[in-house]
Short mmCIF file of N, CA and C in Angstrom, two decimals:
data_model
loop_
_atom_site.label_atom_id
_atom_site.label_comp_id
_atom_site.label_asym_id
_atom_site.label_seq_id
_atom_site.Cartn_x
_atom_site.Cartn_y
_atom_site.Cartn_z
N MET I 1 20.54 93.19 112.55
CA MET I 1 21.18 94.12 113.91
C MET I 1 19.95 95.10 114.25
N SER I 2 19.23 95.41 113.61
CA SER I 2 18.19 96.22 114.08
C SER I 2 17.30 95.89 114.88
N SER I 3 16.98 94.29 114.85
CA SER I 3 16.11 93.55 115.53
C SER I 3 16.61 93.53 116.96
N ILE I 4 17.86 93.39 117.15
CA ILE I 4 18.50 93.45 118.43
C ILE I 4 18.19 94.98 119.26
N ILE I 5 18.49 96.02 118.52
CA ILE I 5 18.28 97.28 118.84
C ILE I 5 16.90 97.31 119.38
N GLU I 6 15.89 96.95 118.37
CA GLU I 6 14.60 97.08 118.79
C GLU I 6 14.08 96.24 120.08
N THR I 7 14.55 95.08 120.25
CA THR I 7 14.34 94.13 121.29
C THR I 7 14.75 94.83 122.44
N LEU I 8 16.35 95.39 122.56
CA LEU I 8 16.48 95.99 123.77
C LEU I 8 16.00 97.39 124.09
N TYR I 9 15.21 98.13 122.89
CA TYR I 9 14.31 99.21 123.12
C TYR I 9 13.15 98.77 123.94
N GLU I 10 12.56 97.80 123.64
CA GLU I 10 11.46 97.15 124.23
C GLU I 10 11.55 96.91 125.40
N LEU I 11 12.65 96.14 125.71
CA LEU I 11 13.03 95.93 127.40
C LEU I 11 13.08 96.94 128.08
N LYS I 12 13.61 97.88 127.57
CA LYS I 12 13.66 99.02 128.56
C LYS I 12 12.32 99.94 128.72
N TYR I 13 11.71 100.26 127.55
CA TYR I 13 10.56 101.13 127.46
C TYR I 13 9.45 99.94 127.19
N ASN I 14 8.77 99.56 128.25
CA ASN I 14 7.57 98.61 128.11
C ASN I 14 6.50 99.20 129.11
N PRO I 15 5.33 98.75 128.73
CA PRO I 15 4.14 99.21 129.68
C PRO I 15 4.25 98.78 131.13
N PHE I 16 4.69 97.52 131.28
CA PHE I 16 4.88 97.02 132.76
C PHE I 16 5.92 98.22 133.50
N GLU I 17 6.68 98.52 132.92
CA GLU I 17 7.53 99.55 133.76
C GLU I 17 7.01 100.87 133.95
N TYR I 18 6.23 101.49 132.74
CA TYR I 18 5.95 102.85 132.60
C TYR I 18 4.66 102.93 132.98
N GLY I 19 4.01 102.06 133.07
CA GLY I 19 2.50 102.01 133.71
C GLY I 19 2.38 102.71 135.10
N ALA I 20 3.14 102.23 135.91
CA ALA I 20 3.31 102.89 137.30
C ALA I 20 3.74 104.31 137.21
N TYR I 21 4.46 104.68 136.14
CA TYR I 21 4.63 106.32 135.83
C TYR I 21 3.25 107.09 135.94
N LEU I 22 2.36 106.42 134.80
CA LEU I 22 1.17 107.08 134.57
C LEU I 22 0.28 106.97 135.79
N SER I 23 0.32 105.88 136.42
CA SER I 23 -0.70 105.74 137.74
C SER I 23 -0.14 106.75 138.78
N SER I 24 1.06 106.88 139.20
CA SER I 24 1.68 107.78 140.17
C SER I 24 1.34 109.33 139.66
N PHE I 25 1.55 109.52 138.41
CA PHE I 25 1.36 110.92 137.91
C PHE I 25 -0.16 111.18 138.26
N TYR I 26 -1.05 110.39 137.71
CA TYR I 26 -2.50 110.79 137.95
C TYR I 26 -3.03 110.67 139.30
N ALA I 27 -2.21 110.00 140.32
CA ALA I 27 -2.55 109.90 141.92
C ALA I 27 -2.11 111.31 142.48
N THR I 28 -1.36 112.07 141.90
CA THR I 28 -0.94 113.38 142.57
C THR I 28 -1.67 114.58 141.45
N LEU I 29 -2.17 114.29 140.66
CA LEU I 29 -2.90 115.32 139.82
C LEU I 29 -4.38 115.50 139.97
N ASP I 30 -4.76 116.57 140.01
CA ASP I 30 -6.12 116.98 140.43
C ASP I 30 -6.91 116.31 139.04
N GLU I 31 -8.30 115.69 139.39
CA GLU I 31 -8.92 115.43 138.06
C GLU I 31 -9.52 116.86 137.35
N SER I 32 -9.14 116.85 136.05
CA SER I 32 -9.47 118.16 135.58
C SER I 32 -9.87 117.62 134.03
N GLU I 33 -10.52 118.53 133.45
CA GLU I 33 -11.11 118.37 131.93
C GLU I 33 -10.04 118.43 131.04
N ASN I 34 -10.10 117.18 130.13
CA ASN I 34 -8.96 117.08 129.30
C ASN I 34 -7.46 116.73 129.77
N ASN I 35 -7.66 116.21 130.97
CA ASN I 35 -6.07 115.88 131.63
C ASN I 35 -5.64 114.58 131.01
N LEU I 36 -6.55 114.08 130.22
CA LEU I 36 -6.06 112.84 129.58
C LEU I 36 -4.97 113.20 128.58
N LEU I 37 -4.83 114.42 127.99
CA LEU I 37 -3.78 114.87 126.95
C LEU I 37 -2.41 115.08 127.57
N LEU I 38 -2.60 115.06 128.92
CA LEU I 38 -1.19 115.29 129.70
C LEU I 38 -0.40 114.07 129.90
N ALA I 39 -1.16 112.79 129.51
CA ALA I 39 -0.45 111.49 129.63
C ALA I 39 0.80 111.20 128.62
N SER I 40 0.64 112.07 127.34
CA SER I 40 1.66 111.99 126.63
C SER I 40 2.96 112.69 126.87
N LEU I 41 2.86 113.55 128.10
CA LEU I 41 4.00 114.21 128.68
C LEU I 41 4.74 113.38 129.60
N VAL I 42 4.20 112.57 130.35
CA VAL I 42 4.64 111.62 131.46
C VAL I 42 6.00 111.17 131.13
N ILE I 43 5.84 109.98 130.09
CA ILE I 43 7.15 109.28 129.73
C ILE I 43 8.26 110.10 129.24
N PRO I 44 7.90 110.97 128.32
CA PRO I 44 9.20 111.73 127.78
C PRO I 44 9.89 112.70 128.80
N LEU I 45 9.15 113.18 129.55
CA LEU I 45 9.64 114.20 130.66
C LEU I 45 10.44 113.17 131.73
N CYS I 46 9.69 112.35 132.26
CA CYS I 46 10.26 111.55 133.32
C CYS I 46 11.66 110.64 132.79
N SER I 47 11.69 110.32 131.46
CA SER I 47 12.79 109.50 131.37
C SER I 47 13.73 110.32 130.50
N HIS I 48 13.54 111.77 130.47
CA HIS I 48 14.56 112.61 129.81
C HIS I 48 15.89 112.58 130.62
N PRO I 49 17.15 112.60 129.93
CA PRO I 49 18.24 112.64 130.80
C PRO I 49 18.27 113.66 131.52
N PHE I 50 18.08 114.91 131.25
CA PHE I 50 18.32 116.17 132.11
C PHE I 50 16.98 116.34 132.95
N PHE I 51 15.96 116.42 132.43
CA PHE I 51 14.84 117.01 133.22
C PHE I 51 14.07 115.92 134.11
N GLY I 52 14.60 114.63 133.80
CA GLY I 52 14.15 113.49 134.70
C GLY I 52 14.78 113.77 136.06
N GLN I 53 16.05 114.09 135.84
CA GLN I 53 16.75 114.34 137.39
C GLN I 53 16.19 115.43 138.13
N LYS I 54 16.13 116.60 137.31
CA LYS I 54 15.52 117.89 138.09
C LYS I 54 14.10 117.68 138.48
N ILE I 55 13.24 116.76 137.84
CA ILE I 55 11.96 116.50 138.51
C ILE I 55 12.24 115.71 139.65
N HIS I 56 13.07 114.76 139.55
CA HIS I 56 13.18 113.87 140.73
C HIS I 56 13.72 114.51 141.89
N ASN I 57 14.66 115.60 141.71
CA ASN I 57 15.16 116.45 142.95
C ASN I 57 14.31 117.52 143.15
N SER I 58 13.06 117.50 142.73
CA SER I 58 12.41 118.99 142.98
C SER I 58 11.91 119.06 144.24
N ASN I 59 11.57 119.97 144.73
CA ASN I 59 11.05 120.02 146.26
C ASN I 59 9.67 120.85 146.33
N ILE I 60 9.31 121.05 147.39
CA ILE I 60 7.77 121.89 147.49
C ILE I 60 7.94 123.37 147.26
N ARG I 61 8.92 124.13 146.89
CA ARG I 61 9.06 125.29 146.34
C ARG I 61 9.22 125.24 144.89
N SER I 62 9.52 124.20 144.40
CA SER I 62 9.70 123.96 142.84
C SER I 62 8.46 124.27 142.21
N SER I 63 8.80 124.95 140.94
CA SER I 63 7.55 125.13 140.22
C SER I 63 7.79 124.72 138.71
N MET I 64 6.62 124.91 137.95
CA MET I 64 6.82 124.27 136.63
C MET I 64 7.85 125.29 136.09
N TRP I 65 7.90 126.39 136.33
CA TRP I 65 8.80 127.54 135.60
C TRP I 65 10.32 127.41 136.30
N SER I 66 10.64 127.02 137.36
CA SER I 66 11.75 126.60 137.82
C SER I 66 12.47 125.50 137.23
N ILE I 67 11.55 124.34 137.41
CA ILE I 67 12.31 123.23 136.80
C ILE I 67 12.76 123.19 135.28
N PHE I 68 11.67 123.82 134.31
CA PHE I 68 11.97 123.86 133.06
C PHE I 68 12.49 125.19 132.53
N GLU I 69 13.04 125.95 133.41
CA GLU I 69 13.84 127.17 133.13
C GLU I 69 14.68 127.43 131.84
N ASP I 70 15.32 126.36 131.60
CA ASP I 70 16.24 126.12 130.43
C ASP I 70 15.49 125.61 129.42
N ARG I 71 14.63 126.13 128.77
CA ARG I 71 13.87 125.50 127.63
C ARG I 71 14.65 125.14 126.52
N THR I 72 15.85 125.59 126.42
CA THR I 72 16.54 125.08 125.39
C THR I 72 16.73 123.65 125.26
N LYS I 73 16.84 123.17 126.48
CA LYS I 73 17.07 121.58 126.52
C LYS I 73 15.90 120.85 126.34
N LEU I 74 14.72 121.56 126.12
CA LEU I 74 13.55 120.89 125.68
C LEU I 74 13.45 120.70 124.20
N TYR I 75 14.61 120.84 123.53
CA TYR I 75 14.35 121.04 121.93
C TYR I 75 13.96 119.78 121.38
N ASP I 76 13.96 118.70 122.13
CA ASP I 76 13.78 117.27 121.43
C ASP I 76 12.50 116.77 121.79
N LEU I 77 11.65 117.55 122.81
CA LEU I 77 10.36 117.19 123.29
C LEU I 77 9.25 116.85 122.57
N GLN I 78 9.10 117.40 121.41
CA GLN I 78 7.95 117.01 120.53
C GLN I 78 8.33 115.77 119.95
N GLU I 79 9.40 115.64 119.60
CA GLU I 79 9.91 114.33 119.10
C GLU I 79 9.90 113.07 119.92
N ARG I 80 10.31 113.28 121.25
CA ARG I 80 10.03 112.48 122.34
C ARG I 80 8.67 112.05 122.55
N ILE I 81 7.56 113.06 122.55
CA ILE I 81 6.26 112.78 122.78
C ILE I 81 5.66 111.75 121.47
N ASP I 82 6.15 112.15 120.53
CA ASP I 82 5.79 111.41 119.18
C ASP I 82 6.25 110.11 119.38
N GLU I 83 7.34 109.91 119.58
CA GLU I 83 8.09 108.40 119.71
C GLU I 83 7.34 107.71 120.79
N PHE I 84 7.01 108.35 121.99
CA PHE I 84 6.60 107.44 122.87
C PHE I 84 5.10 107.47 123.26
N GLN I 85 4.44 107.79 121.99
CA GLN I 85 3.04 107.87 121.88
C GLN I 85 2.30 106.33 121.93
N GLU I 86 2.89 105.58 121.39
CA GLU I 86 2.46 104.21 121.52
C GLU I 86 2.61 103.34 122.61
N LEU I 87 3.99 103.73 123.25
CA LEU I 87 4.19 103.22 124.65
C LEU I 87 3.20 104.05 125.79
N THR I 88 2.76 105.33 125.33
CA THR I 88 1.86 105.63 126.58
C THR I 88 0.35 105.08 126.25
N GLU I 89 -0.12 104.73 125.16
CA GLU I 89 -1.15 104.01 124.85
C GLU I 89 -1.31 102.87 125.54
N GLN I 90 -0.28 101.96 125.39
CA GLN I 90 0.12 100.74 126.00
C GLN I 90 -0.16 100.77 127.43
N CYS I 91 0.60 101.86 128.00
CA CYS I 91 0.61 101.98 129.52
C CYS I 91 -1.07 102.45 129.83
N ILE I 92 -1.49 103.25 129.52
CA ILE I 92 -2.83 103.42 129.71
C ILE I 92 -3.82 102.44 129.86
N ASN I 93 -3.67 101.44 128.68
CA ASN I 93 -4.27 100.26 128.61
C ASN I 93 -3.91 99.26 129.74
N TYR I 94 -2.65 99.11 130.25
CA TYR I 94 -2.27 98.50 131.19
C TYR I 94 -2.79 98.87 132.42
N CYS I 95 -2.71 100.11 132.71
CA CYS I 95 -3.34 100.70 133.78
C CYS I 95 -4.95 100.53 133.98
N LEU I 96 -5.33 100.57 132.88
CA LEU I 96 -6.89 100.39 133.09
C LEU I 96 -7.49 98.80 133.36
N ILE I 97 -6.53 98.02 132.76
CA ILE I 97 -6.64 96.51 133.03
C ILE I 97 -6.61 96.35 134.49
N ASN I 98 -5.39 96.98 135.19
CA ASN I 98 -5.23 96.59 136.47
C ASN I 98 -5.98 97.53 137.45
N ASP I 99 -6.85 98.31 137.35
CA ASP I 99 -7.77 99.15 137.88
C ASP I 99 -6.75 100.21 138.60
N TRP I 100 -5.74 100.75 138.15
CA TRP I 100 -5.00 101.75 138.68
C TRP I 100 -5.57 102.97 138.24
N LEU I 101 -6.03 103.11 137.18
CA LEU I 101 -6.57 104.40 136.55
C LEU I 101 -8.08 104.08 135.92
N SER I 102 -8.88 105.29 136.19
CA SER I 102 -10.27 105.22 135.26
C SER I 102 -10.09 106.40 134.58
N VAL I 103 -11.12 106.23 133.44
CA VAL I 103 -11.27 107.34 132.39
C VAL I 103 -12.78 107.85 132.48
N ASN I 104 -12.79 109.31 132.64
CA ASN I 104 -14.32 109.68 132.54
C ASN I 104 -14.32 110.25 131.01
N GLU I 105 -15.01 109.57 130.58
CA GLU I 105 -15.26 109.92 128.97
C GLU I 105 -15.93 111.04 128.66
N GLN I 106 -16.93 111.58 129.50
CA GLN I 106 -17.47 113.05 129.39
C GLN I 106 -16.76 113.97 129.19
N ASN I 107 -15.42 114.29 130.15
CA ASN I 107 -14.75 115.37 130.02
C ASN I 107 -13.43 114.96 129.78
N LEU I 108 -13.00 113.96 128.97
CA LEU I 108 -11.90 113.33 128.67
C LEU I 108 -10.74 113.51 129.84
N SER I 109 -10.97 113.01 131.03
CA SER I 109 -10.01 112.88 132.02
C SER I 109 -9.74 111.56 132.70
N ILE I 110 -8.59 111.39 133.16
CA ILE I 110 -8.12 110.40 133.85
C ILE I 110 -8.11 110.78 135.48
N SER I 111 -8.41 109.55 136.23
CA SER I 111 -8.14 109.81 137.55
C SER I 111 -7.65 108.14 138.18
N ALA I 112 -7.13 108.34 139.24
CA ALA I 112 -6.47 107.03 139.78
C ALA I 112 -7.53 106.55 140.56
N CYS I 113 -7.67 105.28 140.68
CA CYS I 113 -8.25 104.40 141.58
C CYS I 113 -7.77 104.09 142.77
N ASP I 114 -8.39 103.66 143.76
CA ASP I 114 -7.90 103.21 145.15
C ASP I 114 -7.02 102.18 144.80
N LYS I 115 -5.62 102.34 145.32
CA LYS I 115 -4.64 101.41 145.15
C LYS I 115 -4.52 100.69 146.61
N SER I 116 -5.38 100.64 147.34
CA SER I 116 -5.10 99.85 148.44
C SER I 116 -4.60 98.27 148.38
N ASP I 117 -4.85 97.58 147.27
CA ASP I 117 -4.79 96.29 147.13
C ASP I 117 -3.90 96.00 145.69
N SER I 118 -3.36 97.27 145.49
CA SER I 118 -2.62 97.29 144.12
C SER I 118 -0.98 96.63 144.49
N THR I 119 -0.37 96.26 143.26
CA THR I 119 0.85 95.97 143.08
C THR I 119 1.60 97.13 142.47
N CYS I 120 0.96 98.25 142.34
CA CYS I 120 1.73 99.47 141.81
C CYS I 120 2.59 100.12 142.68
N ILE I 121 3.88 100.23 141.99
CA ILE I 121 4.99 100.86 143.06
C ILE I 121 4.88 102.27 142.42
N ASN I 122 4.92 103.29 143.39
CA ASN I 122 4.96 104.64 143.17
C ASN I 122 6.21 105.08 142.78
N GLN I 123 6.25 106.00 141.88
CA GLN I 123 7.23 106.57 140.99
C GLN I 123 7.49 107.97 141.57
N LYS I 124 8.55 108.42 142.24
CA LYS I 124 8.71 109.51 142.54
C LYS I 124 8.70 110.68 141.57
N ARG I 125 9.39 110.16 140.37
CA ARG I 125 9.34 111.48 139.19
C ARG I 125 8.22 111.80 138.72
N ALA I 126 7.39 110.73 138.76
CA ALA I 126 5.77 110.84 138.03
C ALA I 126 5.07 111.56 139.20
N GLU I 127 5.17 111.25 140.34
CA GLU I 127 4.58 112.25 141.40
C GLU I 127 4.81 113.62 141.75
N GLN I 128 6.25 113.82 141.33
CA GLN I 128 6.62 115.11 141.18
C GLN I 128 6.25 116.18 140.24
N LEU I 129 6.11 115.23 138.99
CA LEU I 129 5.61 116.01 137.90
C LEU I 129 4.26 116.28 137.91
N GLY I 130 3.52 115.44 138.62
CA GLY I 130 2.07 115.58 138.92
C GLY I 130 2.05 116.79 139.71
N LYS I 131 2.76 117.06 140.90
CA LYS I 131 2.60 118.18 141.79
C LYS I 131 3.07 119.25 140.96
N LEU I 132 3.81 119.24 139.97
CA LEU I 132 4.27 120.70 139.21
C LEU I 132 3.29 121.11 138.40
N PHE I 133 2.69 120.05 137.66
CA PHE I 133 1.53 120.36 136.89
C PHE I 133 0.11 120.75 137.51
N LYS I 134 -0.05 120.48 138.86
CA LYS I 134 -1.10 120.61 139.55
C LYS I 134 -1.47 122.15 139.40
N GLY I 135 -2.92 122.22 139.32
CA GLY I 135 -3.39 123.84 139.28
C GLY I 135 -3.17 124.51 138.18
N HIS I 136 -2.50 123.69 137.04
CA HIS I 136 -2.48 124.44 135.50
C HIS I 136 -3.13 123.75 134.69
N SER I 137 -3.64 124.59 133.71
CA SER I 137 -4.64 124.05 132.71
C SER I 137 -3.71 123.35 131.71
N VAL I 138 -4.33 122.28 131.02
CA VAL I 138 -3.54 121.39 129.73
C VAL I 138 -3.10 122.39 128.76
N VAL I 139 -3.95 123.43 128.44
CA VAL I 139 -3.43 124.33 127.34
C VAL I 139 -2.24 125.17 128.01
N GLU I 140 -2.11 125.54 129.00
CA GLU I 140 -1.12 126.52 129.79
C GLU I 140 0.14 125.44 129.78
N ILE I 141 0.07 124.48 130.14
CA ILE I 141 1.22 123.41 130.04
C ILE I 141 1.72 123.28 128.79
N TYR I 142 1.00 122.99 127.95
CA TYR I 142 1.60 122.73 126.71
C TYR I 142 2.03 123.81 125.93
N ALA I 143 1.47 125.19 126.21
CA ALA I 143 2.07 126.25 125.78
C ALA I 143 3.22 126.73 126.34
N PHE I 144 3.57 126.50 127.77
CA PHE I 144 4.67 126.68 128.30
C PHE I 144 5.89 125.97 127.76
N LEU I 145 5.65 124.55 127.70
CA LEU I 145 6.61 123.52 127.01
C LEU I 145 6.83 123.85 125.69
N GLY I 146 6.04 124.31 124.73
CA GLY I 146 6.18 124.73 123.50
C GLY I 146 5.88 123.41 122.67
N VAL I 147 5.12 122.45 123.09
CA VAL I 147 4.79 121.40 122.23
C VAL I 147 3.36 121.39 121.99
N LYS I 148 2.90 120.50 120.93
CA LYS I 148 1.47 120.42 120.56
C LYS I 148 0.91 118.94 120.88
N PRO I 149 -0.39 118.85 121.38
CA PRO I 149 -0.60 117.65 121.44
C PRO I 149 -1.17 116.97 120.15
N ARG I 150 -0.92 115.74 120.00
CA ARG I 150 -1.47 114.91 118.84
C ARG I 150 -2.34 113.96 118.80
#
Protein backbone atom coordinates (compact mmCIF):
# COMPACT_ATOMS: atom_id res chain seq x y z
CA MET A 1 0.00 0.00 0.00
CA SER A 2 2.80 2.43 0.78
CA SER A 3 4.31 1.95 -2.68
CA ILE A 4 1.06 3.17 -4.25
CA ILE A 5 1.10 6.24 -2.03
CA GLU A 6 4.75 6.91 -2.83
CA THR A 7 4.06 6.57 -6.56
CA LEU A 8 1.15 9.01 -6.39
CA TYR A 9 3.30 11.45 -4.43
CA GLU A 10 6.08 11.22 -7.03
CA LEU A 11 3.57 11.81 -9.82
CA LYS A 12 2.27 14.96 -8.18
CA TYR A 13 5.60 16.32 -6.91
CA ASN A 14 8.19 15.82 -9.62
CA PRO A 15 11.00 18.00 -10.96
CA PHE A 16 9.43 18.22 -14.42
CA GLU A 17 6.43 20.02 -12.92
CA TYR A 18 8.14 22.12 -10.25
CA GLY A 19 11.29 23.01 -12.20
CA ALA A 20 9.26 25.73 -13.91
CA TYR A 21 8.41 27.15 -10.48
CA LEU A 22 12.08 27.66 -9.65
CA SER A 23 12.79 29.11 -13.07
CA SER A 24 9.89 31.56 -12.81
CA PHE A 25 10.88 32.53 -9.26
CA TYR A 26 14.47 33.36 -10.14
CA ALA A 27 13.42 35.17 -13.34
CA THR A 28 11.61 37.80 -11.23
CA LEU A 29 14.04 37.86 -8.29
CA ASP A 30 17.12 40.07 -8.45
CA GLU A 31 20.40 38.21 -8.34
CA SER A 32 21.82 38.71 -4.87
CA GLU A 33 24.37 37.03 -2.70
CA ASN A 34 23.22 33.72 -1.18
CA ASN A 35 19.87 33.71 -3.01
CA LEU A 36 20.46 30.00 -3.61
CA LEU A 37 19.10 29.53 -0.07
CA LEU A 38 15.70 30.86 -1.18
CA ALA A 39 15.19 27.88 -3.51
CA SER A 40 14.07 25.71 -0.62
CA LEU A 41 11.16 28.11 0.09
CA VAL A 42 9.63 28.14 -3.40
CA ILE A 43 7.94 24.73 -3.60
CA PRO A 44 6.73 24.63 0.03
CA LEU A 45 5.16 28.09 -0.22
CA CYS A 46 3.76 27.83 -3.77
CA SER A 47 2.20 24.42 -3.10
CA HIS A 48 0.89 25.39 0.35
CA PRO A 49 -2.92 25.04 0.38
CA PHE A 50 -3.52 28.43 2.03
CA PHE A 51 -0.55 30.62 1.13
CA GLY A 52 -0.24 29.29 -2.43
CA GLN A 53 -3.62 30.81 -3.22
CA LYS A 54 -2.80 34.08 -1.43
CA ILE A 55 0.46 34.36 -3.39
CA HIS A 56 -1.38 33.64 -6.64
CA ASN A 57 -3.94 36.39 -5.93
CA SER A 58 -1.40 38.98 -4.76
CA ASN A 59 -1.15 42.30 -6.57
CA ILE A 60 1.34 45.14 -6.92
CA ARG A 61 0.45 46.55 -3.49
CA SER A 62 0.97 43.22 -1.76
CA SER A 63 4.02 42.74 0.39
CA MET A 64 5.64 39.91 2.24
CA TRP A 65 3.99 41.22 5.42
CA SER A 66 0.48 41.40 4.00
CA ILE A 67 0.58 37.94 2.39
CA PHE A 68 2.05 36.17 5.42
CA GLU A 69 0.27 38.25 8.07
CA ASP A 70 -1.36 35.18 9.66
CA ARG A 71 1.87 33.40 10.49
CA THR A 72 0.08 30.82 12.62
CA LYS A 73 -0.75 29.07 9.34
CA LEU A 74 3.00 28.74 8.70
CA TYR A 75 3.32 26.29 11.59
CA ASP A 76 4.30 23.47 9.22
CA LEU A 77 6.61 25.45 6.94
CA GLN A 78 9.87 24.09 8.40
CA GLU A 79 8.56 20.54 8.01
CA ARG A 80 7.49 21.27 4.42
CA ILE A 81 10.94 22.72 3.64
CA ASP A 82 12.61 19.59 4.98
CA GLU A 83 10.25 17.27 3.09
CA PHE A 84 10.64 19.11 -0.23
CA GLN A 85 14.44 19.48 0.01
CA GLU A 86 15.18 16.52 -2.27
CA LEU A 87 12.59 17.69 -4.81
CA THR A 88 14.10 21.19 -4.73
CA GLU A 89 17.55 19.77 -5.47
CA GLN A 90 16.15 17.70 -8.35
CA CYS A 91 14.37 20.78 -9.74
CA ILE A 92 17.57 22.84 -9.62
CA ASN A 93 19.40 20.10 -11.51
CA TYR A 94 16.58 19.90 -14.06
CA CYS A 95 16.68 23.68 -14.58
CA LEU A 96 20.47 23.67 -14.94
CA ILE A 97 20.33 20.87 -17.51
CA ASN A 98 17.70 22.76 -19.53
CA ASP A 99 19.63 26.06 -19.26
CA TRP A 100 16.77 27.76 -17.44
CA LEU A 101 19.00 28.72 -14.49
CA SER A 102 22.68 29.33 -13.93
CA VAL A 103 24.64 29.24 -10.68
CA ASN A 104 27.27 31.76 -9.63
CA GLU A 105 29.45 29.71 -7.32
CA GLN A 106 31.38 32.74 -6.04
CA ASN A 107 28.44 34.34 -4.24
CA LEU A 108 26.08 31.32 -4.06
CA SER A 109 23.46 32.88 -6.26
CA ILE A 110 21.14 31.64 -8.96
CA SER A 111 19.98 33.67 -11.92
CA ALA A 112 17.61 32.93 -14.77
CA CYS A 113 19.02 32.32 -18.22
CA ASP A 114 17.55 33.79 -21.38
CA LYS A 115 14.44 31.68 -22.04
CA SER A 116 13.70 32.89 -25.57
CA ASP A 117 14.02 29.37 -27.02
CA SER A 118 12.87 27.56 -23.91
CA THR A 119 9.91 25.28 -23.34
CA CYS A 120 9.56 26.47 -19.74
CA ILE A 121 6.05 27.66 -18.87
CA ASN A 122 6.01 30.56 -16.42
CA GLN A 123 4.27 29.84 -13.14
CA LYS A 124 2.36 32.83 -11.75
CA ARG A 125 2.62 31.78 -8.11
CA ALA A 126 6.39 31.54 -8.30
CA GLU A 127 6.66 34.84 -10.16
CA GLN A 128 4.51 36.54 -7.53
CA LEU A 129 6.62 35.02 -4.73
CA GLY A 130 9.75 36.38 -6.43
CA LYS A 131 8.17 39.84 -6.53
CA LEU A 132 7.27 39.60 -2.83
CA PHE A 133 10.83 38.65 -1.88
CA LYS A 134 12.47 41.18 -4.20
CA GLY A 135 14.47 43.76 -2.27
CA HIS A 136 14.70 41.68 0.90
CA SER A 137 17.80 39.88 2.11
CA VAL A 138 17.89 36.12 2.56
CA VAL A 139 18.38 36.55 6.30
CA GLU A 140 15.41 38.92 6.55
CA ILE A 141 13.13 36.51 4.65
CA TYR A 142 14.05 33.50 6.76
CA ALA A 143 13.77 35.48 10.00
CA PHE A 144 10.33 36.80 9.01
CA LEU A 145 9.03 33.35 8.10
CA GLY A 146 10.49 31.86 11.28
CA VAL A 147 12.35 28.99 9.59
CA LYS A 148 15.99 27.98 9.29
CA PRO A 149 17.87 27.01 6.14
CA ARG A 150 19.32 23.52 6.26
